[in-house]
Steps between C-alpha positions, in 0.01 A plus 500: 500500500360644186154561683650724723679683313182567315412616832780719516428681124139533614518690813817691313240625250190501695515541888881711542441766230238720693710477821847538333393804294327655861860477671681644197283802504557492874897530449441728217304739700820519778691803326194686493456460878831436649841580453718252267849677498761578725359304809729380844443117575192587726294696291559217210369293786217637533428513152573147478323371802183748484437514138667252299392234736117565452561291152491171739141540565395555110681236353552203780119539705277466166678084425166321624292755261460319185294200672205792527431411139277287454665342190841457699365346786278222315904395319645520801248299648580204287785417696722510252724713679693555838304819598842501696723539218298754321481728776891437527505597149318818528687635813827397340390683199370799676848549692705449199338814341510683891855485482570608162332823569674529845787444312428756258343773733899418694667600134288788497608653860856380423488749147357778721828460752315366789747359751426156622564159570411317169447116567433586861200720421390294208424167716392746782204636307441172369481357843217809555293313225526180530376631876222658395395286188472206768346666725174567209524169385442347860197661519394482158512148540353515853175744410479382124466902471785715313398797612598376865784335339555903387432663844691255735875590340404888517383461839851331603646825274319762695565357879867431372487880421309603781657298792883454331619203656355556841255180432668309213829407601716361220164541300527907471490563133669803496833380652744570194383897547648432889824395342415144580506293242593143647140499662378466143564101549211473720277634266664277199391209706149586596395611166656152355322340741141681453543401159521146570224534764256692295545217220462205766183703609341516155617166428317369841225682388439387120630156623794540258 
């Protein structure tokens, strides 16, 4: 146990920082381009589902990144670990700090008298990145290339804003700014389950 959770400090201090700090200047940036206060459920939505969202592909897409150092790779190589369980670590890691600032970027539209569904709109935009977080780790781990990893999620953003759900079903990402927030489910479950697939992929791959 205690070697993972020197896992766990190390990709804390080493591998989250740069992404973390990239999605807090992202969230930072949204007065300066949108509209915080006084917002209906829909437009807080949009902000939510369009914007906020974008966080899943910074923090959860990057988890296989570390093992392109050189350094990393040769310790991991050992087999001293469950490649598994560290990837578990750092996607468990990387949502814990996605929801805190969903959760704070929520406080922040509440303060500016936005009117919406709290919890509802808090799992819905969570759904949104676990969605398209998966979705960049699949084909991280498929391509061994991040910048596909990258690409892949915003491609699935663009015909999602493009098409609406003409094409993607229960997989729309925009459906909270329809009003429909119980489709969110569907995209809870395929984002969990990208995650596991993108870390049975990597595993297959590194023969974990």
């Amino acid at each position: 146990m205690e070697k993972y959770m020197q896992i766990g400090k190390y990709n804390l201090k080493y591998n989250i920082p740069p992404h973390f700090i990239i999605s807090v200047l992202l969230l930072l940036c949204s007065p300066l381009i949108l509209g915080l206060g006084n917002l209906n459920r829909f437009d807080t939505a949009k902000i939510l589902e369009m914007y906020v969202a974008l966080v899943g592909i910074i923090m959860i897409t990057p988890v296989f990144l570390p093992e392109h150092n050189k350094d990393i790779r040769d310790l991991l190589s050992t087999k001293a670990f469950n490649m598994a369980v560290v990837y578990g670590i750092r996607v468990l890691q990387a949502v814990v700090l996605v929801m805190i600032m969903v959760s704070i970027f929520i406080a922040v539209l509440k303060m500016g008298n936005c009117d919406f569904p709290t919890i509802p709109y808090f799992f819905g935009t969570m759904a949104g990145i676990l969605a398209i977080g998966g979705t960049g780790m699949v084909f991280y781990a498929l391509t061994d290339q991040v910048v596909v990893g990258y690409m892949i999620p915003l491609l699935y953003y663009l015909i999602s804003y493009g098409t609406k759900d003409k094409y993607l079903g229960k997989l729309y990402l925009f459906s909270m700014s329809d009003g429909r927030v119980s489709d969110k489910l569907y995209l809870a479950i395929v984002g969990i389950l990208f995650i596991g697939l993108g870390i049975w992929i990597r595993c297959r791959k590194t023969r974990c």
